[in-house]
CSV table of C-alpha atoms and ligand atoms in Angstrom, one decimal:
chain,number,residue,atom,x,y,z
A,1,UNK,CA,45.8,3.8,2.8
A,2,UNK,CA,43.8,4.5,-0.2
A,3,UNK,CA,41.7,1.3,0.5
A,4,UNK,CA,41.2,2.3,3.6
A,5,UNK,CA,39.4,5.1,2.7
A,6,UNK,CA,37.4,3.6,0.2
A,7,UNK,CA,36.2,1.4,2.5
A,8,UNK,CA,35.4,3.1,5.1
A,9,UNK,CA,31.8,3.6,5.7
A,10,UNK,CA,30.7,6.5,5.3
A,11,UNK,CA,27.0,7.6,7.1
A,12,UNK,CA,24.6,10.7,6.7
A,13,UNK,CA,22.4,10.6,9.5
A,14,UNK,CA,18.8,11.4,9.4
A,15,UNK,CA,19.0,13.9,12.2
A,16,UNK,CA,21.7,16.2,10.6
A,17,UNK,CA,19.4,17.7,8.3
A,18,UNK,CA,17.9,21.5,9.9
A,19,UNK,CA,15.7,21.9,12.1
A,20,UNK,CA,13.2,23.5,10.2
A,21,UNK,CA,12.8,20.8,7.6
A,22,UNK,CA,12.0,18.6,10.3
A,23,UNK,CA,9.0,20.7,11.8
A,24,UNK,CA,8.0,21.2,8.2
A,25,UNK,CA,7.8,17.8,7.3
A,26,UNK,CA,5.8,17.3,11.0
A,27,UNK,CA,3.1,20.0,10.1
A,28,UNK,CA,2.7,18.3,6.9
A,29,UNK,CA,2.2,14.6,8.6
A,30,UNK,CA,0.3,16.3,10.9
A,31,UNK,CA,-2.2,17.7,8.3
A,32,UNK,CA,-2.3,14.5,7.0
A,33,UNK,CA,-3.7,12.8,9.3
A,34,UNK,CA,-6.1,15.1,9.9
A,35,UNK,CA,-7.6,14.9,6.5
A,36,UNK,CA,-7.3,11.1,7.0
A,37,UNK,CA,-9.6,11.3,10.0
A,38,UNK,CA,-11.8,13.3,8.1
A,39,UNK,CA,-12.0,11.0,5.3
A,40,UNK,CA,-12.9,8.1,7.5
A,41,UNK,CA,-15.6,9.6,9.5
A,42,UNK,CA,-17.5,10.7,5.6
A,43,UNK,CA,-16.4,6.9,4.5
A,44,UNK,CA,-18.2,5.7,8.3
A,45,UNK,CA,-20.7,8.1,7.3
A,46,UNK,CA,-21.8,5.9,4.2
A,47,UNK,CA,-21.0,3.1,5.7
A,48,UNK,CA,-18.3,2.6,3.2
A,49,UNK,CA,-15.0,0.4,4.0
A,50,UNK,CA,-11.8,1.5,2.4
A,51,UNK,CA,-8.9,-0.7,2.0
A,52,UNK,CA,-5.5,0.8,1.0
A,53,UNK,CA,-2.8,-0.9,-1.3
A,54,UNK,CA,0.3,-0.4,-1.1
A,55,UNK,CA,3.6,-1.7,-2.4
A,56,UNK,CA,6.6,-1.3,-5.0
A,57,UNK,CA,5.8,-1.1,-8.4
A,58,UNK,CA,5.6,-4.7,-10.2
A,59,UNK,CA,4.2,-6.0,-6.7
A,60,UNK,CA,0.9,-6.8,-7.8
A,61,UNK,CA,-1.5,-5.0,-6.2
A,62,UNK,CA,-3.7,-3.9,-9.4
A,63,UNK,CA,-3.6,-7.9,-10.1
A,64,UNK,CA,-4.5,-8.7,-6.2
A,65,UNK,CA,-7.3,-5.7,-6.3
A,66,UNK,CA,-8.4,-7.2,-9.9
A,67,UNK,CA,-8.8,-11.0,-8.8
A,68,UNK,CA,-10.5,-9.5,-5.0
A,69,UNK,CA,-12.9,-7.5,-7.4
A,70,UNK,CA,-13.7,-10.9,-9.7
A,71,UNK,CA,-14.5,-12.5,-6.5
A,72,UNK,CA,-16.8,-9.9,-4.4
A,73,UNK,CA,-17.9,-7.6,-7.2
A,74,UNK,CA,-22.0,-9.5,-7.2
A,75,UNK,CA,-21.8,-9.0,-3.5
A,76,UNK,CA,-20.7,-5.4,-2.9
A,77,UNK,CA,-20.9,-2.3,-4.7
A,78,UNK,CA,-17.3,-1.6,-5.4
A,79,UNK,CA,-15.2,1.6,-6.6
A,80,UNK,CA,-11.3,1.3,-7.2
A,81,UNK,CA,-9.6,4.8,-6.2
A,82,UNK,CA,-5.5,4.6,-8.1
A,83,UNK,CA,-2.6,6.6,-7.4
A,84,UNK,CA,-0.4,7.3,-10.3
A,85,UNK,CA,2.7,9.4,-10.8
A,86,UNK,CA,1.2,10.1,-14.5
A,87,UNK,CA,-0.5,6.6,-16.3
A,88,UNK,CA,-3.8,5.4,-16.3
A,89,UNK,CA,-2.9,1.6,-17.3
A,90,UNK,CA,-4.3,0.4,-13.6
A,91,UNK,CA,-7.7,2.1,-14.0
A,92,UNK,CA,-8.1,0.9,-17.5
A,93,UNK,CA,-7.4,-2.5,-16.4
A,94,UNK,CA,-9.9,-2.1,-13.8
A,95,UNK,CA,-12.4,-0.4,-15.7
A,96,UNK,CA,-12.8,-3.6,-18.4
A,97,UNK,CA,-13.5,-5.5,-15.0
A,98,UNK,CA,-16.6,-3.6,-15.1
A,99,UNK,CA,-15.7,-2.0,-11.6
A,100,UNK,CA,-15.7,2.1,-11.4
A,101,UNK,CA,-12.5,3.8,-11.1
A,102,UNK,CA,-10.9,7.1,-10.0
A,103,UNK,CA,-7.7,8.1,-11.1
A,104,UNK,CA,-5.4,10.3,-9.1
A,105,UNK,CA,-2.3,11.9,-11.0
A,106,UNK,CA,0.1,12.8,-8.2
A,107,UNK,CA,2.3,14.5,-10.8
A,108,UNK,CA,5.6,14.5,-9.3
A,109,UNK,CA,4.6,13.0,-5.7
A,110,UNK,CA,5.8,10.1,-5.0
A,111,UNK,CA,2.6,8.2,-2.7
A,112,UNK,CA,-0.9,9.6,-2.4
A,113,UNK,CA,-2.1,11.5,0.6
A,114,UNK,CA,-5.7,12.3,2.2
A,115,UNK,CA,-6.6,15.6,0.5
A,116,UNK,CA,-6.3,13.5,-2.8
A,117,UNK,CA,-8.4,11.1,-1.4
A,118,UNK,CA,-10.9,13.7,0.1
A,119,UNK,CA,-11.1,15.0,-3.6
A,120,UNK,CA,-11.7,11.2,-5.0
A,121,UNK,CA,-14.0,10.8,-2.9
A,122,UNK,CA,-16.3,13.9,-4.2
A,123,UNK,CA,-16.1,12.1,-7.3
A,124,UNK,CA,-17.8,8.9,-6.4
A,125,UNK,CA,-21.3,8.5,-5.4
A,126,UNK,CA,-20.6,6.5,-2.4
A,127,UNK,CA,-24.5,6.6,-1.4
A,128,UNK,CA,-24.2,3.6,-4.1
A,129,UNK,CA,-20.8,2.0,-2.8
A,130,UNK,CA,-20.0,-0.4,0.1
A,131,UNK,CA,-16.3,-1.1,-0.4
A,132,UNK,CA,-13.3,0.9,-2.4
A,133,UNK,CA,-10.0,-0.4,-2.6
A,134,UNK,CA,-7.2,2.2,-2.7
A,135,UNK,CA,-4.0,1.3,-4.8
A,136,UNK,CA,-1.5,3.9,-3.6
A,137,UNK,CA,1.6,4.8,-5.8
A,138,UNK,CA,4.3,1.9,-6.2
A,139,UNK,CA,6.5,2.9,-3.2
A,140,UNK,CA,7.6,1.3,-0.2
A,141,UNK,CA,8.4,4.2,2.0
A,142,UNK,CA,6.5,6.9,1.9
A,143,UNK,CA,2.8,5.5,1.8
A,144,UNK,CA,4.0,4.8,5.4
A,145,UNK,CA,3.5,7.8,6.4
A,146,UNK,CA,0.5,8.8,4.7
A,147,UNK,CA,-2.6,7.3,6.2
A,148,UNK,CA,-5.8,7.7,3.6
A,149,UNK,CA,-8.3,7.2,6.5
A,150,UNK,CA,-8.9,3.7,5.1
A,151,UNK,CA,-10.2,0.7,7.4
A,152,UNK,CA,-7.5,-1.3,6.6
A,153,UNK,CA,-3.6,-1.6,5.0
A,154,UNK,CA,-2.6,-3.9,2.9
A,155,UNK,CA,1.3,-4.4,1.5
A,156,UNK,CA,1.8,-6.6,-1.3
A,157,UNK,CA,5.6,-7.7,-1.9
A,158,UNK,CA,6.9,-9.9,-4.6
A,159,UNK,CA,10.0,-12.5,-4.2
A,160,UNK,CA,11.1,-10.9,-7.0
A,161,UNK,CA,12.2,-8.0,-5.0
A,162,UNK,CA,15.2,-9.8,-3.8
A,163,UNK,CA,15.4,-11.4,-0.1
A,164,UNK,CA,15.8,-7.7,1.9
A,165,UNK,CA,12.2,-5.8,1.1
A,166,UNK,CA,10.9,-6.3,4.6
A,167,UNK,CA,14.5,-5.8,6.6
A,168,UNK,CA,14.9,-2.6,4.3
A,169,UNK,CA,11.7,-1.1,4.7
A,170,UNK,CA,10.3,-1.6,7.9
A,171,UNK,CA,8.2,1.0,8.5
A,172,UNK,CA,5.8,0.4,5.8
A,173,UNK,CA,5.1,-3.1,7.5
A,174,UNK,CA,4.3,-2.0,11.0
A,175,UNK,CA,0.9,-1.0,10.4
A,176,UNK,CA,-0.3,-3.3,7.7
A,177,UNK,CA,-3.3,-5.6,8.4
A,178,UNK,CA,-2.4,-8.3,5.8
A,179,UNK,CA,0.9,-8.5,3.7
A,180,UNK,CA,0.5,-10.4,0.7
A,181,UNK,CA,3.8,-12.2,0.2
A,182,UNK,CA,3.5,-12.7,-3.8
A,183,UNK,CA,4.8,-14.6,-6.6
A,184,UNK,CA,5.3,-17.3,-4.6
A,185,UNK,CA,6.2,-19.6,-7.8
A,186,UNK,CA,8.8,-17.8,-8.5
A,187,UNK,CA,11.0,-17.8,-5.3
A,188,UNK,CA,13.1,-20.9,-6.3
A,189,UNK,CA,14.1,-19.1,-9.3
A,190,UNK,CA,14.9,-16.0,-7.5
A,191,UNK,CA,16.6,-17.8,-4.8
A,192,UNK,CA,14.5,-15.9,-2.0
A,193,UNK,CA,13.2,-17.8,0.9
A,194,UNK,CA,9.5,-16.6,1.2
A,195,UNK,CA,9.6,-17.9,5.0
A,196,UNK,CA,12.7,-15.5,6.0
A,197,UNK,CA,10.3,-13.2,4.3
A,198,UNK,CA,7.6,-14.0,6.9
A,199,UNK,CA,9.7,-14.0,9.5
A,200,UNK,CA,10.7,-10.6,9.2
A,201,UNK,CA,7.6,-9.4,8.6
A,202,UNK,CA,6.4,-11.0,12.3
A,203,UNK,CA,9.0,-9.2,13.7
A,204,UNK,CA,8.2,-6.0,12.8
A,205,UNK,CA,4.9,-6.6,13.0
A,206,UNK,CA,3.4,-9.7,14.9
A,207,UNK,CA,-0.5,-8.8,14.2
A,208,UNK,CA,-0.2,-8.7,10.4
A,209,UNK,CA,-2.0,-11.4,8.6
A,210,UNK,CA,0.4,-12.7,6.3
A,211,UNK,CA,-0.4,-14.6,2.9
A,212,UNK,CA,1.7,-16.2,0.6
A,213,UNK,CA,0.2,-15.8,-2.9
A,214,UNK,CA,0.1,-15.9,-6.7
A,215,UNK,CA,-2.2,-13.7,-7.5
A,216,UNK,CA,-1.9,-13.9,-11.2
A,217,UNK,CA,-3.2,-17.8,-10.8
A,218,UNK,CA,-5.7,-16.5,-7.9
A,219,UNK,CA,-3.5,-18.2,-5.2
A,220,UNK,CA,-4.2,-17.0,-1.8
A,221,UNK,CA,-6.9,-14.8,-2.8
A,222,UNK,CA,-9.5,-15.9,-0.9
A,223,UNK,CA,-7.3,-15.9,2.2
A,224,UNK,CA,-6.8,-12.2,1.5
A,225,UNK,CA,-10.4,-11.8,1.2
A,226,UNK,CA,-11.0,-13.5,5.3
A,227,UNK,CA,-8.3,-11.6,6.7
A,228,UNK,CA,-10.2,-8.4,5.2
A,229,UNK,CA,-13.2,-9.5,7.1
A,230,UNK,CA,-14.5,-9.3,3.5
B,301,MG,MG1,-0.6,-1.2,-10.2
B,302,ZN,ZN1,6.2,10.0,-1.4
């Protein structure tokens, strides 16, 4: 009998929580995307496009915003905005790159959210920028729900994640413009097959531009780059 209860599966449902944390957590969302709306019209204001980054930590997307940066940084005038729990390694990196950088501390929050942005943004001169790329915390839940008032969203995943990220988490794909599918030469080694990965990222989201990629080597970069209309 004992197995049987071990085994038994046992679920907490998202809807048992109160009430009142749920109309919390709406006004919050709600607030949100407010300030995101803001942010866009001052970005459409300056004619400035913002791209967002998101993804789990060890993804890549410092390396994919680095190598993008290489590539367009003679042709537009371009600022790097980074979300951090507490470390400034990312900006740093970006920095020697010669490209300006903001870095946002989020402390103990776990994904950046407009009003940061907003207060980023009173930090740049964006008179003097055409295009700022957005790496939000390492998280693949959260930043979901968060819209930055950015043009466009990108997730980068790595095969080294394990063969589940998309099925797991598929709320952050459904309103990506281009998932970067990364590390693509390590996927034998991993035992992950990057085209169940696409698979289920079409079914969650059949718009999203998907690329396979290494972006260490620069692989698939300039396919990102297109799909950004960049
Ligand atoms: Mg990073
Ligand atoms: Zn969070």
């Amino acid at each position: 009998m004992l197995w049987g209860m071990i085994m038994s599966k046992i679920i907490v449902r998202e809807d048992e929580g109160e009430k009142l944390d749920v109309e919390l957590e709406r006004s919050v969302t709600e607030r949100n995307k407010m300030l995101a709306d803001e942010n866009r019209r001052i970005l459409d204001s300056y004619k400035v496009r913002a791209i967002d980054v998101m993804g789990a930590t060890g993804s890549g997307k410092t390396t994919l915003i680095l190598q993008i940066c290489r590539r367009l940084k003679d042709r537009y005038r371009i600022a790097v905005i980074k979300g951090d729990l507490t470390s400034s390694i990312d900006s740093d990196m970006i920095m020697r790159e010669g490209v300006d950088s903001v870095q946002v501390n989020t402390g103990r929050e776990c994904h950046l959210d407009a009003s940061q942005i907003r207060r980023a943004l009173e930090k740049l001169d964006l008179s003097n920028l055409e295009l700022i790329f957005i790496e939000n915390v390492g998280n693949l839940i959260c930043p979901a729900e968060f819209p930055l008032g950015s043009h466009k969203r990108v997730v980068v995943i790595s095969v080294t994640e394990g063969p589940y990220t998309v099925v797991k988490h598929p709320f952050m794909f459904m309103d990506a413009d281009v998932v970067v599918v990364n590390k693509m030469d390590l996927s034998e080694a991993m035992r992950v097959d990057p085209d169940k990965l696409v698979q289920d990222i079409r079914r969650v989201n059949p718009r999203a531009h998907i690329v396979k990629a290494i972006c260490r080597d620069g692989m698939g970069i300039d396919e990102v780059i297109r799909a950004l209309d960049l």
